């Protein structure tokens, strides 16, 4: 797992930028379309990632616990303007992770105390992979930047097999022989490129 405090906020920001491009490319008639995340429509996928970003300032800046935040970000956090809701959440998450000393803190996640740097790495990977999901769903270019793919692959490889046991991820699949890093990353997370 790469936990480079100096470069991680920039990687997180780049991953959010990638997702932002796709959010702003969603046509009005696509919000209810299916995504590779079989449980989620386009709107539900964007809602999920928006809610994830909304947690960041509470956990990283304020030192809140899961119990403190409670159900504040359950349900629809997109309202009438999904793009604006996403943009605001992404800005707040960038600020929180980019603040001096933020990545040296410890945050309280559902599975216990976690270094903020590890939390940021996980959030970066989540944004990278969901950028592909959203691109596939709306017919946008699916190619992800090589540096973000390499980062996400390095991050998720040590624990990918355990993710399926959570019930939140599809089991890993075998990538085609000779395929590149992006296909391997997606296959680790149960997606076919």
PDB file of C-alpha atoms in Angstrom:
ATOM      1  CA  UNK A   1       0.000   0.000   0.000  1.00  0.00           C
ATOM      2  CA  UNK A   2       1.394   3.378  -0.972  1.00  0.00           C
ATOM      3  CA  UNK A   3       1.101   5.798   1.876  1.00  0.00           C
ATOM      4  CA  UNK A   4       3.147   8.737   0.639  1.00  0.00           C
ATOM      5  CA  UNK A   5       1.940  11.693   2.676  1.00  0.00           C
ATOM      6  CA  UNK A   6       3.570  14.180   0.298  1.00  0.00           C
ATOM      7  CA  UNK A   7       1.871  13.015  -2.912  1.00  0.00           C
ATOM      8  CA  UNK A   8      -1.319  11.371  -1.691  1.00  0.00           C
ATOM      9  CA  UNK A   9      -3.513  14.512  -1.533  1.00  0.00           C
ATOM     10  CA  UNK A  10      -2.632  15.235  -5.176  1.00  0.00           C
ATOM     11  CA  UNK A  11      -3.524  11.651  -6.160  1.00  0.00           C
ATOM     12  CA  UNK A  12      -6.810  11.876  -4.293  1.00  0.00           C
ATOM     13  CA  UNK A  13      -7.546  15.191  -5.998  1.00  0.00           C
ATOM     14  CA  UNK A  14      -6.721  13.712  -9.418  1.00  0.00           C
ATOM     15  CA  UNK A  15      -9.008  10.740  -8.768  1.00  0.00           C
ATOM     16  CA  UNK A  16     -11.819  13.088  -7.767  1.00  0.00           C
ATOM     17  CA  UNK A  17     -11.141  15.125 -10.903  1.00  0.00           C
ATOM     18  CA  UNK A  18     -11.514  11.986 -12.988  1.00  0.00           C
ATOM     19  CA  UNK A  19     -14.856  11.208 -11.388  1.00  0.00           C
ATOM     20  CA  UNK A  20     -15.919  14.851 -11.758  1.00  0.00           C
ATOM     21  CA  UNK A  21     -15.353  14.700 -15.520  1.00  0.00           C
ATOM     22  CA  UNK A  22     -17.707  11.748 -15.728  1.00  0.00           C
ATOM     23  CA  UNK A  23     -20.334  13.267 -13.424  1.00  0.00           C
ATOM     24  CA  UNK A  24     -20.439  16.357 -15.615  1.00  0.00           C
ATOM     25  CA  UNK A  25     -20.784  14.153 -18.715  1.00  0.00           C
ATOM     26  CA  UNK A  26     -23.964  12.418 -17.462  1.00  0.00           C
ATOM     27  CA  UNK A  27     -26.854  13.358 -19.741  1.00  0.00           C
ATOM     28  CA  UNK A  28     -30.233  14.131 -18.143  1.00  0.00           C
ATOM     29  CA  UNK A  29     -31.679  10.876 -19.505  1.00  0.00           C
ATOM     30  CA  UNK A  30     -28.873   8.710 -18.013  1.00  0.00           C
ATOM     31  CA  UNK A  31     -29.335   9.186 -14.259  1.00  0.00           C
ATOM     32  CA  UNK A  32     -31.490   6.061 -13.949  1.00  0.00           C
ATOM     33  CA  UNK A  33     -29.315   3.879 -16.222  1.00  0.00           C
ATOM     34  CA  UNK A  34     -27.628   0.770 -14.775  1.00  0.00           C
ATOM     35  CA  UNK A  35     -23.940   0.659 -13.859  1.00  0.00           C
ATOM     36  CA  UNK A  36     -21.447  -2.204 -13.502  1.00  0.00           C
ATOM     37  CA  UNK A  37     -22.280  -2.007  -9.771  1.00  0.00           C
ATOM     38  CA  UNK A  38     -25.367  -4.190 -10.166  1.00  0.00           C
ATOM     39  CA  UNK A  39     -27.191  -2.654  -7.209  1.00  0.00           C
ATOM     40  CA  UNK A  40     -26.775   0.954  -8.369  1.00  0.00           C
ATOM     41  CA  UNK A  41     -28.068   3.227 -11.087  1.00  0.00           C
ATOM     42  CA  UNK A  42     -25.921   6.124 -12.309  1.00  0.00           C
ATOM     43  CA  UNK A  43     -27.568   8.412  -9.755  1.00  0.00           C
ATOM     44  CA  UNK A  44     -27.060   5.879  -6.946  1.00  0.00           C
ATOM     45  CA  UNK A  45     -23.390   5.453  -7.862  1.00  0.00           C
ATOM     46  CA  UNK A  46     -22.820   9.221  -7.856  1.00  0.00           C
ATOM     47  CA  UNK A  47     -24.787   9.456  -4.604  1.00  0.00           C
ATOM     48  CA  UNK A  48     -22.566   6.783  -3.030  1.00  0.00           C
ATOM     49  CA  UNK A  49     -19.325   8.519  -3.930  1.00  0.00           C
ATOM     50  CA  UNK A  50     -20.733  11.915  -2.923  1.00  0.00           C
ATOM     51  CA  UNK A  51     -21.726  10.586   0.492  1.00  0.00           C
ATOM     52  CA  UNK A  52     -18.259   9.041   0.882  1.00  0.00           C
ATOM     53  CA  UNK A  53     -16.665  12.452   0.290  1.00  0.00           C
ATOM     54  CA  UNK A  54     -19.063  14.123   2.725  1.00  0.00           C
ATOM     55  CA  UNK A  55     -17.707  11.884   5.500  1.00  0.00           C
ATOM     56  CA  UNK A  56     -14.112  13.060   5.001  1.00  0.00           C
ATOM     57  CA  UNK A  57     -14.260  16.470   6.757  1.00  0.00           C
ATOM     58  CA  UNK A  58     -16.163  14.983   9.699  1.00  0.00           C
ATOM     59  CA  UNK A  59     -13.707  12.137  10.183  1.00  0.00           C
ATOM     60  CA  UNK A  60     -10.432  13.836   9.239  1.00  0.00           C
ATOM     61  CA  UNK A  61     -10.909  17.481  10.233  1.00  0.00           C
ATOM     62  CA  UNK A  62     -13.355  17.165  13.121  1.00  0.00           C
ATOM     63  CA  UNK A  63     -12.205  13.793  14.491  1.00  0.00           C
ATOM     64  CA  UNK A  64     -15.795  12.550  14.559  1.00  0.00           C
ATOM     65  CA  UNK A  65     -16.658   8.900  14.945  1.00  0.00           C
ATOM     66  CA  UNK A  66     -19.140   6.890  12.881  1.00  0.00           C
ATOM     67  CA  UNK A  67     -21.553   7.182  15.805  1.00  0.00           C
ATOM     68  CA  UNK A  68     -21.111  10.963  15.948  1.00  0.00           C
ATOM     69  CA  UNK A  69     -22.068  11.339  12.287  1.00  0.00           C
ATOM     70  CA  UNK A  70     -24.823   8.749  12.511  1.00  0.00           C
ATOM     71  CA  UNK A  71     -27.157   8.682   9.527  1.00  0.00           C
ATOM     72  CA  UNK A  72     -26.391  12.223   8.304  1.00  0.00           C
ATOM     73  CA  UNK A  73     -25.288  10.954   4.893  1.00  0.00           C
ATOM     74  CA  UNK A  74     -27.743   8.097   4.462  1.00  0.00           C
ATOM     75  CA  UNK A  75     -30.245   8.313   1.630  1.00  0.00           C
ATOM     76  CA  UNK A  76     -30.182  10.869  -1.144  1.00  0.00           C
ATOM     77  CA  UNK A  77     -27.434  13.468  -0.704  1.00  0.00           C
ATOM     78  CA  UNK A  78     -27.639  14.732  -4.301  1.00  0.00           C
ATOM     79  CA  UNK A  79     -30.882  16.670  -4.138  1.00  0.00           C
ATOM     80  CA  UNK A  80     -32.066  18.464  -7.263  1.00  0.00           C
ATOM     81  CA  UNK A  81     -28.591  19.197  -8.629  1.00  0.00           C
ATOM     82  CA  UNK A  82     -26.380  16.084  -8.516  1.00  0.00           C
ATOM     83  CA  UNK A  83     -23.445  17.821 -10.193  1.00  0.00           C
ATOM     84  CA  UNK A  84     -23.400  20.692  -7.695  1.00  0.00           C
ATOM     85  CA  UNK A  85     -23.765  18.284  -4.761  1.00  0.00           C
ATOM     86  CA  UNK A  86     -20.850  16.197  -6.060  1.00  0.00           C
ATOM     87  CA  UNK A  87     -18.684  19.268  -6.701  1.00  0.00           C
ATOM     88  CA  UNK A  88     -19.258  20.627  -3.179  1.00  0.00           C
ATOM     89  CA  UNK A  89     -18.524  17.270  -1.534  1.00  0.00           C
ATOM     90  CA  UNK A  90     -15.374  16.772  -3.622  1.00  0.00           C
ATOM     91  CA  UNK A  91     -14.102  20.265  -2.728  1.00  0.00           C
ATOM     92  CA  UNK A  92     -14.664  19.637   0.974  1.00  0.00           C
ATOM     93  CA  UNK A  93     -12.894  16.261   0.860  1.00  0.00           C
ATOM     94  CA  UNK A  94      -9.937  17.754  -1.019  1.00  0.00           C
ATOM     95  CA  UNK A  95      -9.612  20.498   1.596  1.00  0.00           C
ATOM     96  CA  UNK A  96      -9.818  18.033   4.476  1.00  0.00           C
ATOM     97  CA  UNK A  97      -7.184  15.623   3.140  1.00  0.00           C
ATOM     98  CA  UNK A  98      -4.984  18.488   1.933  1.00  0.00           C
ATOM     99  CA  UNK A  99      -4.886  20.395   5.226  1.00  0.00           C
ATOM    100  CA  UNK A 100      -1.512  20.523   7.004  1.00  0.00           C
ATOM    101  CA  UNK A 101      -1.054  17.439   9.179  1.00  0.00           C
ATOM    102  CA  UNK A 102      -4.344  15.837   8.076  1.00  0.00           C
ATOM    103  CA  UNK A 103      -2.764  12.623   6.816  1.00  0.00           C
ATOM    104  CA  UNK A 104      -0.833  12.154  10.061  1.00  0.00           C
ATOM    105  CA  UNK A 105      -4.068  11.826  12.027  1.00  0.00           C
ATOM    106  CA  UNK A 106      -6.051   8.742  12.937  1.00  0.00           C
ATOM    107  CA  UNK A 107      -9.690   8.390  11.899  1.00  0.00           C
ATOM    108  CA  UNK A 108     -12.468   6.239  13.280  1.00  0.00           C
ATOM    109  CA  UNK A 109     -13.931   4.023  10.540  1.00  0.00           C
ATOM    110  CA  UNK A 110     -16.532   1.279  10.774  1.00  0.00           C
ATOM    111  CA  UNK A 111     -13.764  -1.290  11.318  1.00  0.00           C
ATOM    112  CA  UNK A 112     -11.839   0.747  13.902  1.00  0.00           C
ATOM    113  CA  UNK A 113      -9.014   3.239  14.183  1.00  0.00           C
ATOM    114  CA  UNK A 114      -7.237   3.794  10.865  1.00  0.00           C
ATOM    115  CA  UNK A 115      -4.395   6.086   9.852  1.00  0.00           C
ATOM    116  CA  UNK A 116      -5.830   8.950   7.794  1.00  0.00           C
ATOM    117  CA  UNK A 117      -3.215   8.243   5.134  1.00  0.00           C
ATOM    118  CA  UNK A 118      -4.662   4.730   4.671  1.00  0.00           C
ATOM    119  CA  UNK A 119      -8.183   6.157   4.567  1.00  0.00           C
ATOM    120  CA  UNK A 120      -7.130   8.627   1.860  1.00  0.00           C
ATOM    121  CA  UNK A 121      -5.493   5.834  -0.166  1.00  0.00           C
ATOM    122  CA  UNK A 122      -8.707   3.790   0.032  1.00  0.00           C
ATOM    123  CA  UNK A 123     -10.816   6.782  -0.986  1.00  0.00           C
ATOM    124  CA  UNK A 124      -8.493   7.459  -3.909  1.00  0.00           C
ATOM    125  CA  UNK A 125      -8.804   3.886  -5.116  1.00  0.00           C
ATOM    126  CA  UNK A 126     -12.585   3.998  -4.724  1.00  0.00           C
ATOM    127  CA  UNK A 127     -12.792   7.131  -6.875  1.00  0.00           C
ATOM    128  CA  UNK A 128     -10.558   5.612  -9.563  1.00  0.00           C
ATOM    129  CA  UNK A 129     -12.573   2.404  -9.839  1.00  0.00           C
ATOM    130  CA  UNK A 130     -15.932   4.147  -9.704  1.00  0.00           C
ATOM    131  CA  UNK A 131     -14.735   6.509 -12.447  1.00  0.00           C
ATOM    132  CA  UNK A 132     -14.513   3.451 -14.680  1.00  0.00           C
ATOM    133  CA  UNK A 133     -17.950   2.254 -13.512  1.00  0.00           C
ATOM    134  CA  UNK A 134     -19.493   5.613 -14.333  1.00  0.00           C
ATOM    135  CA  UNK A 135     -17.698   5.835 -17.675  1.00  0.00           C
ATOM    136  CA  UNK A 136     -18.974   2.378 -18.663  1.00  0.00           C
ATOM    137  CA  UNK A 137     -22.513   3.290 -17.595  1.00  0.00           C
ATOM    138  CA  UNK A 138     -22.711   6.541 -19.564  1.00  0.00           C
ATOM    139  CA  UNK A 139     -20.623   5.582 -22.593  1.00  0.00           C
ATOM    140  CA  UNK A 140     -17.688   7.865 -21.736  1.00  0.00           C
ATOM    141  CA  UNK A 141     -14.056   6.904 -22.432  1.00  0.00           C
ATOM    142  CA  UNK A 142     -13.139   4.063 -20.071  1.00  0.00           C
ATOM    143  CA  UNK A 143      -9.363   4.401 -20.185  1.00  0.00           C
ATOM    144  CA  UNK A 144      -8.050   5.517 -16.787  1.00  0.00           C
ATOM    145  CA  UNK A 145      -4.742   7.348 -16.247  1.00  0.00           C
ATOM    146  CA  UNK A 146      -1.882   4.879 -15.872  1.00  0.00           C
ATOM    147  CA  UNK A 147      -0.506   6.462 -12.694  1.00  0.00           C
ATOM    148  CA  UNK A 148      -3.880   6.282 -10.927  1.00  0.00           C
ATOM    149  CA  UNK A 149      -4.418   2.701 -12.082  1.00  0.00           C
ATOM    150  CA  UNK A 150      -0.965   1.685 -10.834  1.00  0.00           C
ATOM    151  CA  UNK A 151      -1.641   3.393  -7.504  1.00  0.00           C
ATOM    152  CA  UNK A 152      -5.056   1.742  -7.105  1.00  0.00           C
ATOM    153  CA  UNK A 153      -3.722  -1.678  -8.096  1.00  0.00           C
ATOM    154  CA  UNK A 154      -0.883  -1.373  -5.581  1.00  0.00           C
ATOM    155  CA  UNK A 155      -3.345  -0.225  -2.906  1.00  0.00           C
ATOM    156  CA  UNK A 156      -6.039  -2.856  -3.358  1.00  0.00           C
ATOM    157  CA  UNK A 157      -3.992  -5.962  -4.214  1.00  0.00           C
ATOM    158  CA  UNK A 158      -3.111  -6.879  -0.596  1.00  0.00           C
ATOM    159  CA  UNK A 159      -6.746  -6.968   0.526  1.00  0.00           C
ATOM    160  CA  UNK A 160      -8.794  -7.507  -2.656  1.00  0.00           C
ATOM    161  CA  UNK A 161      -9.636 -11.128  -1.830  1.00  0.00           C
ATOM    162  CA  UNK A 162     -11.153 -10.080   1.511  1.00  0.00           C
ATOM    163  CA  UNK A 163     -13.404  -7.451  -0.065  1.00  0.00           C
ATOM    164  CA  UNK A 164     -15.813  -9.995  -1.552  1.00  0.00           C
ATOM    165  CA  UNK A 165     -16.454 -11.392   1.942  1.00  0.00           C
ATOM    166  CA  UNK A 166     -17.910  -8.026   2.974  1.00  0.00           C
ATOM    167  CA  UNK A 167     -20.775  -8.475   0.534  1.00  0.00           C
ATOM    168  CA  UNK A 168     -20.080  -4.997  -0.867  1.00  0.00           C
ATOM    169  CA  UNK A 169     -17.836  -6.202  -3.695  1.00  0.00           C
ATOM    170  CA  UNK A 170     -18.094  -8.871  -6.363  1.00  0.00           C
ATOM    171  CA  UNK A 171     -15.560 -11.702  -6.083  1.00  0.00           C
ATOM    172  CA  UNK A 172     -12.335 -11.244  -8.057  1.00  0.00           C
ATOM    173  CA  UNK A 173     -12.327 -12.715 -11.551  1.00  0.00           C
ATOM    174  CA  UNK A 174      -9.439 -14.022 -13.624  1.00  0.00           C
ATOM    175  CA  UNK A 175      -8.228 -11.345 -16.052  1.00  0.00           C
ATOM    176  CA  UNK A 176      -7.460 -12.369 -19.625  1.00  0.00           C
ATOM    177  CA  UNK A 177      -3.807 -13.379 -20.064  1.00  0.00           C
ATOM    178  CA  UNK A 178      -1.442 -10.574 -20.968  1.00  0.00           C
ATOM    179  CA  UNK A 179      -3.871  -7.768 -20.198  1.00  0.00           C
ATOM    180  CA  UNK A 180      -2.653  -4.566 -18.612  1.00  0.00           C
ATOM    181  CA  UNK A 181      -2.876  -3.005 -15.195  1.00  0.00           C
ATOM    182  CA  UNK A 182      -6.351  -1.532 -15.687  1.00  0.00           C
ATOM    183  CA  UNK A 183      -7.870  -4.897 -16.594  1.00  0.00           C
ATOM    184  CA  UNK A 184      -6.121  -6.526 -13.621  1.00  0.00           C
ATOM    185  CA  UNK A 185      -7.398  -3.825 -11.256  1.00  0.00           C
ATOM    186  CA  UNK A 186     -10.957  -4.201 -12.491  1.00  0.00           C
ATOM    187  CA  UNK A 187     -10.765  -8.002 -12.343  1.00  0.00           C
ATOM    188  CA  UNK A 188      -9.543  -7.869  -8.737  1.00  0.00           C
ATOM    189  CA  UNK A 189     -12.741  -6.001  -7.928  1.00  0.00           C
ATOM    190  CA  UNK A 190     -15.012  -8.339  -9.906  1.00  0.00           C
ATOM    191  CA  UNK A 191     -15.357  -6.212 -13.036  1.00  0.00           C
ATOM    192  CA  UNK A 192     -14.880  -7.249 -16.657  1.00  0.00           C
ATOM    193  CA  UNK A 193     -13.220  -4.597 -18.818  1.00  0.00           C
TER     194      UNK A 193
END
